[in-house]
Coordinates of C-alpha atoms in Angstrom, one line a residue:
M1 CA 9.3 -37.2 31.0
C2 CA 9.0 -34.7 33.8
V3 CA 11.8 -33.1 35.9
K4 CA 10.7 -33.2 39.5
D5 CA 11.3 -30.1 41.5
E6 CA 9.0 -30.7 44.4
I7 CA 10.9 -33.5 46.1
G8 CA 12.3 -32.3 49.4
E9 CA 13.0 -28.7 50.3
V10 CA 15.1 -26.1 48.6
S11 CA 16.2 -22.6 49.6
E12 CA 14.6 -19.5 48.1
E13 CA 17.8 -18.8 46.2
T14 CA 17.8 -22.3 44.7
E15 CA 14.1 -21.9 43.7
K16 CA 15.0 -18.7 41.9
L17 CA 17.8 -20.4 40.1
L18 CA 15.6 -23.2 38.9
S19 CA 13.6 -20.7 36.8
C20 CA 16.4 -18.8 35.1
D21 CA 19.2 -19.5 32.8
A22 CA 22.2 -18.9 35.0
T23 CA 25.8 -18.9 33.9
V24 CA 27.4 -22.3 34.2
G25 CA 31.0 -22.5 35.4
K26 CA 33.5 -25.2 34.5
S27 CA 33.9 -28.2 36.8
S28 CA 37.2 -29.8 37.8
S29 CA 38.4 -33.4 37.7
F30 CA 38.5 -35.6 40.8
D31 CA 42.2 -35.3 41.3
N32 CA 41.6 -32.8 44.2
R33 CA 43.4 -30.0 42.5
P34 CA 41.9 -26.5 42.4
M35 CA 40.3 -25.5 39.1
N36 CA 42.2 -23.3 36.7
R37 CA 40.6 -19.9 36.8
S38 CA 40.6 -17.2 34.2
V39 CA 43.7 -15.0 34.1
N40 CA 41.5 -11.9 34.0
T41 CA 40.9 -10.5 37.4
V42 CA 37.4 -9.5 38.5
A43 CA 36.6 -6.8 41.0
I44 CA 35.0 -8.2 44.2
D45 CA 32.0 -5.9 43.7
D46 CA 31.4 -7.5 40.3
V47 CA 31.2 -11.1 41.6
N48 CA 27.8 -12.6 42.2
P49 CA 28.1 -15.2 45.0
I50 CA 25.4 -17.3 43.5
T51 CA 25.8 -17.2 39.7
D52 CA 29.6 -16.9 39.8
F53 CA 30.0 -20.0 42.1
V54 CA 32.3 -22.6 40.5
P55 CA 32.1 -26.0 42.2
I56 CA 35.4 -27.7 42.7
I57 CA 34.6 -31.4 42.5
R58 CA 36.1 -34.1 44.7
S59 CA 34.6 -37.4 45.7
G60 CA 34.9 -40.5 47.8
E61 CA 33.1 -43.9 48.0
W62 CA 32.9 -47.0 50.2
S63 CA 31.1 -50.3 50.1
D64 CA 30.7 -53.2 52.5
I65 CA 28.9 -56.5 52.3
G66 CA 27.5 -55.9 55.8
T67 CA 25.8 -58.8 57.4
R68 CA 24.8 -60.4 54.1
S69 CA 26.5 -63.5 52.7
Y70 CA 26.7 -62.0 49.2
M71 CA 27.3 -58.5 47.8
E72 CA 24.8 -57.1 45.3
D73 CA 25.6 -53.4 45.6
T74 CA 27.9 -51.7 43.2
H75 CA 28.7 -48.2 42.2
I76 CA 30.7 -46.0 39.7
C77 CA 32.4 -42.6 39.6
I78 CA 33.5 -41.1 36.3
S79 CA 35.1 -37.6 36.3
D80 CA 34.4 -36.9 32.6
L81 CA 32.0 -39.1 30.6
A82 CA 32.9 -37.7 27.2
K83 CA 36.6 -38.2 27.7
K84 CA 36.2 -41.7 29.1
F85 CA 34.3 -42.9 26.1
G86 CA 36.0 -40.8 23.4
C87 CA 33.0 -38.8 22.7
R88 CA 33.1 -35.1 21.5
N89 CA 31.6 -32.9 24.1
L90 CA 29.7 -30.1 22.4
K91 CA 29.6 -28.0 25.6
G92 CA 33.3 -28.2 26.2
E93 CA 32.9 -28.9 29.9
A94 CA 33.5 -32.0 31.9
I95 CA 30.3 -33.9 32.7
S96 CA 30.8 -35.9 35.9
F97 CA 28.8 -39.1 36.5
Y98 CA 28.2 -41.0 39.7
G99 CA 26.0 -44.0 40.2
V100 CA 24.9 -46.4 43.0
F101 CA 23.1 -49.6 42.0
D102 CA 21.5 -52.0 44.5
G103 CA 20.9 -55.4 43.0
H104 CA 18.4 -58.0 44.0
G105 CA 18.0 -61.6 42.8
G106 CA 21.7 -61.7 42.1
K107 CA 24.3 -59.1 41.0
D108 CA 23.9 -59.5 37.3
A109 CA 21.6 -56.6 36.7
A110 CA 23.5 -54.2 38.9
H111 CA 26.8 -55.0 37.2
F112 CA 25.3 -54.8 33.7
V113 CA 23.7 -51.3 34.4
R114 CA 26.9 -50.1 36.0
D115 CA 29.0 -51.2 33.0
N116 CA 26.5 -50.1 30.2
L117 CA 24.4 -47.1 31.4
P118 CA 27.2 -44.5 31.1
M119 CA 28.1 -45.6 27.6
V120 CA 24.4 -45.6 26.5
I121 CA 24.2 -42.0 27.8
V122 CA 27.2 -40.7 25.8
E123 CA 26.0 -42.5 22.6
D124 CA 22.6 -40.8 22.7
S125 CA 22.3 -38.3 19.8
D126 CA 21.2 -35.5 22.1
F127 CA 24.1 -35.9 24.5
P128 CA 25.1 -33.6 26.1
L129 CA 22.7 -30.8 25.0
E130 CA 19.5 -32.3 26.4
L131 CA 20.6 -34.3 29.4
E132 CA 17.2 -34.7 31.0
K133 CA 15.8 -36.5 27.9
V134 CA 19.1 -38.4 27.4
I135 CA 19.1 -39.8 31.0
V136 CA 15.5 -41.0 30.8
R137 CA 16.0 -42.7 27.4
S138 CA 19.3 -44.2 28.6
Y139 CA 17.7 -45.9 31.6
L140 CA 15.0 -47.4 29.4
E141 CA 17.4 -48.5 26.7
T142 CA 19.8 -50.1 29.2
D143 CA 16.9 -52.0 30.7
L144 CA 15.9 -53.3 27.3
Q145 CA 19.5 -54.3 26.6
F146 CA 19.7 -56.3 29.8
A147 CA 16.5 -58.1 28.8
K148 CA 18.2 -59.4 25.7
T149 CA 20.9 -60.9 27.8
C150 CA 18.6 -62.6 30.3
S151 CA 19.5 -66.2 29.6
P152 CA 22.0 -68.5 31.3
P153 CA 24.4 -67.7 32.9
L154 CA 22.6 -64.5 33.7
T155 CA 19.6 -64.7 36.1
P156 CA 16.3 -63.7 34.5
T157 CA 14.9 -62.5 37.8
S158 CA 17.9 -60.4 38.6
G159 CA 17.1 -56.7 39.0
T160 CA 18.6 -53.5 40.3
T161 CA 17.6 -50.1 41.5
A162 CA 19.6 -47.3 39.9
L163 CA 20.4 -43.8 41.1
S164 CA 22.8 -41.5 39.2
A165 CA 24.0 -37.9 39.6
M166 CA 25.5 -35.9 36.8
I167 CA 27.3 -32.6 37.2
L168 CA 27.8 -30.1 34.4
G169 CA 29.3 -26.8 35.6
R170 CA 26.8 -25.7 38.3
S171 CA 24.0 -28.0 37.1
L172 CA 23.3 -31.0 39.2
L173 CA 20.9 -33.6 37.7
V174 CA 19.8 -36.6 39.9
A175 CA 17.9 -39.5 38.3
N176 CA 16.4 -42.3 40.4
A177 CA 14.6 -45.6 39.8
G178 CA 14.2 -47.5 43.1
D179 CA 15.0 -47.0 46.7
C180 CA 18.6 -45.7 46.7
R181 CA 18.6 -42.1 47.8
A182 CA 20.5 -38.8 47.2
V183 CA 20.7 -36.1 49.9
L184 CA 22.3 -32.7 49.4
S185 CA 23.9 -30.8 52.3
Q186 CA 22.9 -27.1 51.9
R187 CA 24.8 -25.2 54.6
G188 CA 24.2 -28.2 56.9
V189 CA 20.5 -28.7 56.0
A190 CA 19.6 -32.0 54.4
I191 CA 17.8 -31.6 51.1
E192 CA 16.3 -34.8 49.6
M193 CA 17.2 -35.0 46.0
S194 CA 15.3 -38.2 45.2
K195 CA 12.2 -40.1 46.2
D196 CA 12.1 -43.7 47.3
H197 CA 10.1 -45.8 44.9
K198 CA 8.6 -48.2 47.4
P199 CA 5.1 -49.8 47.5
S200 CA 4.3 -47.6 50.5
C201 CA 4.7 -44.5 48.4
A202 CA 1.2 -43.0 47.8
N203 CA 1.9 -41.9 44.2
E204 CA 3.4 -45.3 43.3
R205 CA 0.5 -47.2 44.9
K206 CA -1.9 -45.0 42.9
R207 CA 0.0 -45.7 39.6
I208 CA 0.1 -49.4 40.3
E209 CA -3.5 -49.9 41.3
S210 CA -4.6 -47.9 38.2
L211 CA -2.9 -50.5 36.1
G212 CA -4.6 -53.4 37.9
G213 CA -1.7 -54.2 40.3
F214 CA -1.8 -54.5 44.0
I215 CA 0.3 -53.9 47.1
V216 CA 0.7 -56.6 49.8
D217 CA 1.3 -55.5 53.4
D218 CA 2.1 -52.0 52.2
A219 CA 5.5 -53.4 51.2
Y220 CA 5.4 -55.7 48.2
L221 CA 4.5 -55.0 44.6
N222 CA 2.1 -57.9 43.6
G223 CA 3.5 -59.7 46.7
E224 CA 6.9 -60.1 45.0
L225 CA 9.1 -57.0 45.0
A226 CA 9.9 -54.4 47.6
V227 CA 10.4 -51.6 45.0
T228 CA 8.1 -50.2 42.3
R229 CA 10.8 -49.0 39.9
A230 CA 13.9 -51.0 38.8
L231 CA 15.9 -52.2 35.9
G232 CA 15.9 -55.8 35.1
D233 CA 13.5 -58.2 36.9
W234 CA 12.3 -59.5 33.5
G235 CA 11.6 -63.0 35.0
F236 CA 8.7 -61.8 37.1
E237 CA 5.5 -62.6 35.2
G238 CA 3.0 -59.8 35.1
L239 CA 5.4 -57.1 36.3
K240 CA 7.3 -56.2 33.1
D241 CA 6.8 -57.0 29.4
I242 CA 9.0 -55.8 26.6
D243 CA 5.8 -55.3 24.5
Q244 CA 4.2 -53.3 27.3
P245 CA 6.7 -50.7 28.5
N246 CA 4.3 -49.1 30.9
G247 CA 3.8 -52.1 33.2
L248 CA 3.6 -52.3 37.0
L249 CA 7.4 -52.3 37.4
I250 CA 9.0 -49.6 35.4
A251 CA 12.6 -48.5 34.7
E252 CA 11.8 -44.8 34.1
P253 CA 13.6 -42.6 36.5
E254 CA 12.3 -39.5 38.3
L255 CA 14.6 -36.5 37.9
K256 CA 15.5 -33.5 40.0
K257 CA 17.7 -30.7 38.7
I258 CA 19.1 -27.7 40.6
M259 CA 21.8 -25.1 40.0
L260 CA 24.5 -25.4 42.7
T261 CA 25.4 -22.4 44.8
K262 CA 28.1 -21.8 47.4
E263 CA 25.7 -22.9 50.1
D264 CA 25.7 -26.5 48.6
E265 CA 28.4 -28.4 50.4
F266 CA 28.2 -32.1 49.4
L267 CA 25.9 -34.8 48.0
L268 CA 25.5 -38.2 49.5
I269 CA 24.3 -41.1 47.3
G270 CA 23.6 -44.3 49.2
S271 CA 21.9 -47.7 48.8
D272 CA 18.9 -48.3 51.1
G273 CA 21.1 -50.1 53.6
I274 CA 22.5 -46.7 54.6
W275 CA 19.0 -45.1 54.9
D276 CA 17.6 -47.9 56.9
V277 CA 19.6 -46.6 59.9
F278 CA 20.3 -42.9 59.0
S279 CA 17.7 -40.2 58.5
N280 CA 18.6 -37.6 55.9
Q281 CA 19.5 -35.0 58.4
N282 CA 21.4 -37.4 60.6
A283 CA 23.5 -38.6 57.7
V284 CA 24.3 -35.0 56.8
D285 CA 25.2 -34.0 60.4
F286 CA 27.4 -37.1 60.7
A287 CA 29.2 -36.5 57.4
R288 CA 29.7 -32.8 58.2
R289 CA 31.4 -33.5 61.5
Q290 CA 33.7 -36.0 59.9
L291 CA 34.7 -33.7 57.1
Q292 CA 35.3 -30.9 59.6
E293 CA 37.7 -33.2 61.4
H294 CA 39.8 -34.6 58.5
N295 CA 38.3 -33.2 55.2
D296 CA 38.7 -36.5 53.4
A297 CA 35.7 -37.7 51.4
T298 CA 36.7 -41.4 51.2
T299 CA 37.4 -41.6 54.9
C300 CA 34.1 -40.0 55.6
C301 CA 32.3 -42.6 53.4
K302 CA 34.1 -45.4 55.3
E303 CA 33.0 -43.9 58.6
L304 CA 29.4 -43.6 57.5
V305 CA 29.4 -47.3 56.5
Q306 CA 31.0 -48.3 59.8
E307 CA 28.5 -46.3 61.8
A308 CA 25.6 -47.8 59.9
M309 CA 26.9 -51.3 60.8
K310 CA 27.2 -50.2 64.5
R311 CA 23.6 -49.1 64.3
G312 CA 22.5 -52.5 63.2
A313 CA 22.2 -52.2 59.4
M314 CA 21.3 -55.6 57.9
D315 CA 21.9 -54.9 54.2
N316 CA 24.8 -54.3 51.8
L317 CA 26.1 -50.8 52.3
T318 CA 27.3 -48.4 49.6
I319 CA 27.8 -44.6 49.9
V320 CA 29.3 -42.1 47.4
M321 CA 30.1 -38.5 48.5
V322 CA 30.6 -35.7 46.1
C323 CA 32.0 -32.5 47.6
F324 CA 31.7 -29.1 45.9
H325 CA 34.4 -27.2 47.8
M326 CA 38.0 -27.9 48.6
D327 CA 37.6 -26.7 52.2
P328 CA 35.7 -28.6 54.8
P329 CA 32.2 -27.3 55.7
P330 CA 32.2 -24.3 58.0
A331 CA 31.1 -24.6 61.6
R332 CA 27.5 -23.6 62.2
T333 CA 27.1 -20.3 63.9
V334 CA 24.3 -20.4 66.5
Q335 CA 22.8 -17.0 66.9
R336 CA 21.6 -16.5 70.5
R337 CA 18.3 -14.9 71.0
R338 CA 18.3 -11.9 73.3
R339 CA 15.8 -12.1 76.1
T340 CA 13.9 -9.0 76.9
I341 CA 11.4 -8.1 79.6
S342 CA 8.6 -5.5 79.3
T343 CA 8.5 -2.5 81.6
K344 CA 5.4 -3.8 83.4
G345 CA 7.1 -7.2 83.8
F346 CA 10.2 -5.5 85.2
H347 CA 8.2 -3.6 87.8
T348 CA 6.3 -6.7 88.8
L349 CA 9.5 -8.7 89.3
S350 CA 11.0 -5.8 91.2
D351 CA 8.0 -5.6 93.6
L352 CA 8.2 -9.4 94.2
L353 CA 11.9 -9.2 95.0
K354 CA 11.3 -6.3 97.4
E355 CA 8.5 -8.3 99.1
K356 CA 10.8 -11.3 99.3
V357 CA 13.5 -9.3 101.0
A358 CA 11.0 -7.7 103.4
S359 CA 9.4 -11.0 104.3
P360 CA 11.5 -14.1 103.4
T361 CA 8.5 -16.5 104.0
S362 CA 5.9 -14.5 102.1
L363 CA 6.6 -16.3 98.7
E364 CA 7.0 -19.8 100.1

């Protein structure tokens, strides 16, 4: 398992944080109340704006069937995994969990993963001390558990993409298998936190072809699926086999982990129906404007979905927004560039103006 740090762009400050053990602050619940701070006062000069940042978590979500006749998207938001499942949290801090699951071939796989993945995570013996290992194992274990249930009334060919985000203090861990996408707003700049696992992806194509698979029309794995990583899909012959875990279609997620700073404003997690009509930066810009207007995460998600439909989205639509501040994002300050002219240029312009005054037709 490898934690991917190269996906998207990150600031210099974030890159530095990725290589150090920074102090992790406590996160709050999703009831929109400010976090309780220590009663001890700290002098302003002693506060590090990066390592002493404490995210105040609030979230919103919205789904719509869109133009489809059936709904296969689903999602989940859990403020404290350990508390929800009665598990002792050795770190003593709330671990928040968000997930978006985009089903295909029916809703069975998406609903199964939504209902079981969080529990599999907290039941892992290394939870919560080694979250990266835990999340990868949990994706794979949940996939195998679903395989055991693939008999009527469940659909053997049902599958789902799965994207999850976990927040522990200032640590944000995103895990993705499929083509849902997570995008972080860092002072208004869109930072891609996941990579779409589509047949058109060069790395995925290379992996598949090395195993004897093939891509049709740069869009379909073995001519059957439009994604190269997913949970479920056990009914597709030649793509997955319980006895051969490293097949063409895999459930192993790719991870990206960063330490949040005060520059990180919110995270958007959406099914591919959103990203069919929004670029990463366009979605961040739209969401920022709406938050600045009303500062309500749920309303913002609803507006994103409605805007996607206006833009002609043809798929189910699901978006989850996780904000890291109570206040709305600040307005961007545009620094105007001062225009200067050289001494030589000034004299040249002056001579031309004098000539124009002396002979109005000389420059025509």
